[in-house]
Coordinates of C-alpha atoms in Angstrom, one line a residue:
M231 CA 0.0 0.0 0.0
N232 CA 2.9 2.4 0.7
D233 CA 4.2 1.8 -2.8
C234 CA 0.8 2.6 -4.2
K235 CA 0.5 5.8 -2.2
S236 CA 4.0 6.7 -3.4
I237 CA 2.9 6.2 -7.0
Y238 CA -0.2 8.3 -6.4
R239 CA 1.8 11.1 -4.9
K240 CA 4.3 11.1 -7.8
V241 CA 1.6 11.0 -10.4
N242 CA 0.0 14.1 -8.8
D243 CA 3.4 15.7 -8.8
F244 CA 3.9 14.9 -12.5
V245 CA 0.5 16.4 -13.4
K246 CA 1.2 19.6 -11.4
L247 CA 4.8 20.0 -12.5
F248 CA 4.3 19.2 -16.2
Y249 CA 1.3 21.4 -16.7
P250 CA 2.3 24.8 -18.1
V251 CA 0.1 26.9 -15.9
E252 CA -0.9 26.9 -12.3
L253 CA -3.9 24.6 -11.6
K254 CA -6.9 26.1 -9.9
G255 CA -10.7 25.9 -9.8
N256 CA -12.3 23.4 -12.2
L257 CA -9.1 22.8 -14.0
L258 CA -7.5 21.7 -10.7
R259 CA -10.5 19.5 -9.8
N260 CA -10.5 17.8 -13.2
M261 CA -6.7 17.3 -13.1
N262 CA -7.0 15.7 -9.7
T263 CA -9.5 13.2 -11.2
L264 CA -7.2 12.7 -14.2
A265 CA -4.3 11.9 -11.8
T266 CA -6.6 9.5 -10.0
M267 CA -7.3 7.7 -13.3
I268 CA -3.6 7.6 -14.2
T269 CA -2.8 6.1 -10.8
G270 CA -5.5 3.5 -11.0
I271 CA -4.3 2.4 -14.5
I272 CA -0.7 2.2 -13.5
I273 CA -1.4 0.2 -10.3
G274 CA -4.2 -2.0 -11.6
K275 CA -2.9 -2.4 -15.2
E276 CA -6.5 -2.2 -16.4
T277 CA -8.6 0.4 -18.2
Q278 CA -12.0 -0.8 -17.2
L279 CA -13.5 1.8 -14.9
P280 CA -14.4 -0.4 -11.8
K281 CA -10.8 -1.8 -11.8
I282 CA -9.3 1.7 -12.2
A283 CA -11.3 2.9 -9.2
L284 CA -10.5 -0.2 -7.2
N285 CA -6.7 0.5 -7.4
V286 CA -6.7 4.1 -6.4
P287 CA -5.2 4.4 -2.9
E288 CA -7.7 7.0 -1.6
N289 CA -9.6 7.1 1.7
I290 CA -12.8 7.2 -0.3
K291 CA -15.2 4.4 -1.1
V292 CA -14.6 2.8 -4.5
P293 CA -18.1 3.6 -5.9
S294 CA -17.5 7.3 -5.2
T295 CA -14.2 7.2 -7.0
E296 CA -15.8 5.4 -9.9
K297 CA -18.6 8.0 -10.1
R298 CA -16.0 10.8 -10.1
I299 CA -14.1 9.2 -13.0
K300 CA -17.4 8.7 -15.0
R301 CA -18.2 12.4 -14.5
L302 CA -14.8 13.3 -16.1
L303 CA -15.4 10.9 -19.0
I304 CA -18.7 12.5 -19.9
N305 CA -17.5 16.1 -19.4
E306 CA -17.5 17.8 -22.8
K307 CA -15.2 20.5 -21.4
V308 CA -12.4 18.0 -20.8
T309 CA -10.6 18.2 -24.2
E310 CA -7.3 17.1 -25.5
Q311 CA -6.3 20.7 -26.1
T312 CA -6.5 21.4 -22.4
Y313 CA -6.0 18.1 -20.6
F314 CA -3.5 16.2 -22.8
L315 CA -1.6 18.1 -25.5
P316 CA 0.1 20.5 -23.0
F317 CA 1.7 17.6 -21.3
I318 CA 2.9 16.2 -24.6
Q319 CA 4.4 19.6 -25.5
N320 CA 6.2 19.8 -22.2
V321 CA 7.5 16.2 -22.4
L322 CA 8.9 16.9 -25.9
A323 CA 10.5 20.2 -24.8
H324 CA 12.2 18.5 -21.8
L325 CA 13.5 15.6 -24.0
G326 CA 15.2 18.3 -26.2
L327 CA 15.6 16.0 -29.2
E328 CA 17.3 17.5 -32.2
E329 CA 15.8 14.7 -34.3
I330 CA 12.3 13.4 -33.8
V331 CA 11.3 10.1 -35.5
L332 CA 7.5 9.5 -35.6
A333 CA 5.5 6.4 -36.5
I334 CA 1.8 6.3 -37.2
D335 CA -0.3 3.3 -36.4
G336 CA -3.9 2.2 -35.8
S337 CA -5.7 -0.2 -33.6
L338 CA -9.1 -1.2 -32.3
V339 CA -10.1 0.4 -28.9
G340 CA -13.1 0.0 -26.7
R341 CA -16.2 -1.4 -28.4
G342 CA -16.5 -0.7 -32.1
C343 CA -13.9 2.1 -32.3
I344 CA -10.5 2.5 -33.8
C345 CA -7.7 4.8 -32.8
L346 CA -5.1 6.4 -35.1
M347 CA -2.0 7.2 -33.1
I348 CA 1.3 9.1 -33.9
S349 CA 4.1 8.0 -31.6
L350 CA 7.6 9.1 -30.9
I351 CA 10.2 6.4 -31.5
Y352 CA 12.4 6.7 -28.4
N353 CA 14.8 4.1 -27.0
G354 CA 13.0 1.2 -28.8
R355 CA 9.5 2.2 -27.8
A356 CA 6.7 4.1 -29.4
L357 CA 5.6 6.9 -27.0
P358 CA 2.1 8.3 -27.7
L359 CA 1.9 11.9 -28.8
A360 CA -1.3 12.6 -30.7
F361 CA -4.3 10.5 -31.7
K362 CA -7.9 10.4 -33.0
I363 CA -10.6 7.9 -32.1
V364 CA -13.6 7.3 -34.4
E365 CA -16.3 4.6 -34.7
G366 CA -15.2 1.9 -37.0
K367 CA -13.9 -1.6 -37.6
K368 CA -10.2 -2.6 -38.2
G369 CA -9.2 -1.4 -41.7
H370 CA -7.9 1.6 -43.5
L371 CA -8.9 5.0 -42.2
P372 CA -9.5 8.0 -44.5
E373 CA -6.6 10.1 -45.5
D374 CA -8.1 13.3 -44.1
M375 CA -7.9 11.7 -40.6
H376 CA -4.2 11.0 -41.1
V377 CA -3.7 14.7 -42.0
E378 CA -5.8 15.8 -39.0
V379 CA -3.6 14.0 -36.5
V380 CA -0.4 15.3 -38.2
K381 CA -1.8 18.8 -37.9
K382 CA -2.7 18.3 -34.3
L383 CA 0.9 17.2 -33.5
H384 CA 2.7 19.8 -35.6
P385 CA 2.4 22.8 -33.1
L386 CA 3.8 20.6 -30.3
I387 CA 7.2 20.0 -32.0
P388 CA 9.9 22.2 -30.2
E389 CA 11.5 24.9 -32.3
S390 CA 14.9 23.5 -31.3
T391 CA 14.2 20.3 -33.2
R392 CA 16.2 20.3 -36.4
Q393 CA 14.6 17.4 -38.2
V394 CA 11.3 15.4 -38.0
I395 CA 11.0 12.1 -39.8
F396 CA 7.6 10.5 -40.3
L397 CA 7.3 6.7 -40.9
G398 CA 4.1 5.1 -42.2
D399 CA 2.9 1.7 -43.3
G400 CA 1.1 1.0 -46.6
E401 CA -2.1 2.8 -45.8
F402 CA -0.2 6.1 -45.1
D403 CA 1.1 6.8 -48.6
G404 CA -1.6 9.3 -49.6
T405 CA -0.5 12.3 -51.7
T406 CA -2.3 14.8 -49.5
L407 CA -0.6 13.4 -46.4
Q408 CA 2.8 13.6 -48.2
Q409 CA 2.1 17.2 -49.3
T410 CA 1.2 18.1 -45.7
L411 CA 4.4 16.6 -44.3
A412 CA 6.5 18.3 -46.9
K413 CA 4.8 21.6 -46.2
F414 CA 5.8 21.3 -42.5
G415 CA 9.4 20.6 -43.6
W416 CA 9.3 17.0 -42.3
K417 CA 11.0 14.1 -44.0
Y418 CA 8.9 11.0 -44.5
V419 CA 9.2 7.4 -45.5
C420 CA 6.0 5.5 -46.2
R421 CA 5.5 2.0 -47.5
T422 CA 3.4 1.6 -50.7
A423 CA 2.0 -1.1 -52.9
Y424 CA 4.0 -3.0 -55.4
N425 CA 1.6 -2.0 -58.2
I426 CA 1.6 1.8 -57.6
T427 CA 2.3 3.8 -60.7
I428 CA 5.3 6.2 -60.8
Y429 CA 6.3 8.6 -63.5
A430 CA 9.9 9.5 -64.5
D431 CA 10.6 11.7 -67.6
N432 CA 6.9 11.6 -68.5
E433 CA 7.0 7.8 -68.7
S434 CA 4.9 5.6 -66.4
F435 CA 6.2 2.6 -64.6
Q436 CA 4.9 0.2 -61.9
I437 CA 7.1 0.7 -58.9
D438 CA 8.0 -3.0 -58.7
I439 CA 10.2 -2.6 -61.8
L440 CA 12.8 -1.3 -59.3
A441 CA 13.0 -4.8 -57.8
T442 CA 14.0 -6.4 -61.1
I443 CA 17.3 -8.2 -60.5
L444 CA 17.5 -6.6 -57.0
P445 CA 19.8 -8.8 -54.8
K446 CA 18.6 -9.6 -51.3
G447 CA 20.1 -7.2 -48.8
H448 CA 20.1 -4.3 -51.2
C449 CA 17.9 -1.3 -52.1
K450 CA 17.4 0.7 -55.3
G451 CA 15.9 4.1 -55.7
M452 CA 14.6 6.4 -58.4
K453 CA 14.8 10.1 -57.7
N454 CA 12.7 12.9 -58.9
C455 CA 9.6 10.7 -59.6
Q456 CA 6.0 11.6 -59.6
F457 CA 3.8 9.4 -57.5
T458 CA 0.5 7.8 -58.7
N459 CA -1.7 9.2 -61.5
K460 CA -2.0 12.4 -59.4
K461 CA 1.7 12.9 -60.3
Y462 CA 2.6 14.2 -56.9
G463 CA 6.3 14.9 -56.6
P464 CA 9.2 15.1 -56.8
V465 CA 9.6 12.0 -54.6
T466 CA 12.1 9.1 -54.5
A467 CA 10.6 5.7 -55.2
V468 CA 12.5 2.8 -53.4
A469 CA 12.6 -1.0 -53.7
W470 CA 14.2 -2.6 -50.7
W471 CA 14.9 -6.3 -50.1
G472 CA 16.1 -6.4 -46.6
S473 CA 18.3 -9.3 -45.4
D474 CA 15.6 -10.7 -43.1
H475 CA 12.7 -10.0 -45.5
N476 CA 11.1 -12.7 -47.6
E477 CA 10.5 -10.3 -50.5
P478 CA 11.2 -6.7 -51.5
I479 CA 9.0 -3.9 -50.1
F480 CA 8.4 -0.6 -51.7
L481 CA 8.7 2.9 -50.2
V482 CA 7.9 6.5 -51.2
T483 CA 10.0 9.2 -49.6
N484 CA 11.2 12.8 -49.9
F485 CA 14.7 11.7 -48.9
K486 CA 17.0 11.8 -52.0
S487 CA 19.0 8.8 -50.7
A488 CA 17.3 5.4 -50.9
E489 CA 19.7 4.0 -48.4
K490 CA 18.8 6.7 -45.8
A491 CA 15.1 6.1 -46.3
C492 CA 15.6 2.4 -45.7
D493 CA 17.7 3.0 -42.6
Y494 CA 14.9 5.1 -41.1
Y495 CA 12.1 2.8 -42.1
A496 CA 14.0 -0.1 -40.5
K497 CA 13.2 1.6 -37.1
R498 CA 9.6 0.5 -37.5
F499 CA 10.7 -3.1 -37.3
T500 CA 12.6 -2.6 -34.1
I501 CA 9.9 -1.0 -31.9
E502 CA 7.0 -2.3 -30.0
T503 CA 4.0 -0.2 -31.1
F504 CA 2.2 1.7 -28.4
F505 CA -0.8 -0.6 -28.6
S506 CA 1.2 -3.8 -28.3
D507 CA 3.4 -2.4 -25.6
Q508 CA 0.3 -1.4 -23.6
K509 CA -1.1 -4.9 -23.9
S510 CA 2.2 -6.4 -22.6
R511 CA 2.0 -4.0 -19.6
G512 CA -1.6 -5.0 -18.8
F513 CA -3.6 -1.8 -19.4
N514 CA -5.1 -2.8 -22.7
I515 CA -7.6 -0.1 -23.8
A516 CA -9.0 -2.5 -26.4
K517 CA -10.8 -4.3 -23.6
S518 CA -12.6 -1.2 -22.4
H519 CA -16.4 -1.4 -22.5
L520 CA -16.7 2.2 -23.7
S521 CA -18.1 2.7 -27.2
C522 CA -18.4 6.5 -27.4
P523 CA -15.4 8.0 -29.2
K524 CA -15.4 11.1 -27.0
R525 CA -15.4 9.1 -23.8
L526 CA -12.8 6.8 -25.1
T527 CA -10.7 9.8 -26.1
R528 CA -10.7 10.9 -22.4
L529 CA -9.8 7.4 -21.3
M530 CA -7.0 7.3 -23.9
M531 CA -5.6 10.6 -22.6
A532 CA -5.3 9.0 -19.1
S533 CA -3.9 5.8 -20.5
C534 CA -1.3 7.6 -22.6
L535 CA -0.2 9.7 -19.7
A536 CA 0.0 6.5 -17.5
Y537 CA 2.2 4.9 -20.2
L538 CA 4.5 8.0 -20.4
W539 CA 4.7 8.0 -16.6
V540 CA 5.8 4.4 -16.4
I541 CA 8.4 4.8 -19.2
F542 CA 9.9 8.0 -17.8
F543 CA 9.2 8.3 -14.1
W544 CA 9.0 4.8 -12.7
D545 CA 12.6 5.5 -11.9
S546 CA 12.1 8.6 -9.7
R547 CA 15.7 9.7 -10.2
F548 CA 14.8 11.1 -13.7
F549 CA 11.9 12.9 -12.2
D550 CA 14.0 14.3 -9.4
W551 CA 16.6 15.4 -11.9
L552 CA 14.0 17.3 -13.9
V553 CA 12.8 19.1 -10.8
Q554 CA 16.3 20.1 -9.8
T555 CA 17.5 21.2 -13.2
D556 CA 14.4 23.2 -14.3
P557 CA 13.9 26.3 -12.2
S558 CA 10.4 26.8 -13.6
F559 CA 9.2 23.6 -11.8
G560 CA 10.0 25.2 -8.4
S561 CA 7.8 28.2 -9.2
M562 CA 4.6 26.2 -10.0

């Protein structure tokens, strides 16, 4: 129980110290409830509401804690813009990364909903940064949703970051998304289908022509291409037959170097996605009984913050170091 109380105290410290303004009034009350949810998720390793409430070390009856959590989940004033994204912006600022590598992924959450998540690849893990939840079954999500999540994340990237690299699987090769990423000055490497049409010198080719006589363990690129019949470009088309792959895969990128594009895309194969890592840690939001996207969004906010707390602050030495080295923490 002492360990649980210690976690509860440190989660409350995290919420207060990492929020950019002083907490007071309704904001403070709602943040206290959010901290309660984060603590229950960490200790109980569950995202079902009764189990969250059961694992909060408060001197309050469990049904009362559960009711308080439910009130937060249905509160329309509890939005990502106020209760989640400021934490993400502060975490990114304190990491101080000159290069940020992002991966986009989707997964089923709750009952009949799907979540699109952009994560930071950091020390072999995918750390959740920005997401969107909608009703739907597993499958491809519309491109405008991909763009929406990218636009949500863009303002949170620190000005000190020199380069952002975006990695996407096959469903994330849309030309509008590519155009948005390029407009933000981001580099991107996205997988694409073998039968996609590319154009070079006004001649059309199927991208898999690049894999002709391609030895295993090698890649081949074609610069200054136009992509699909929309003729978006210039881009670099890449065929890559990795040493541990059964067959070549195909990429579209705004890197000039095919080798560099493959080096970055390989990072996707070395990480646990946020969703699979959450399952291995026990708090699997896919098992939540919620079916409303807005309520699931608020639960996901708590789940993401719980995950970040476990990754960064389970070892309190890092948290203590942040407090000691950032004078602004002491003034909050």
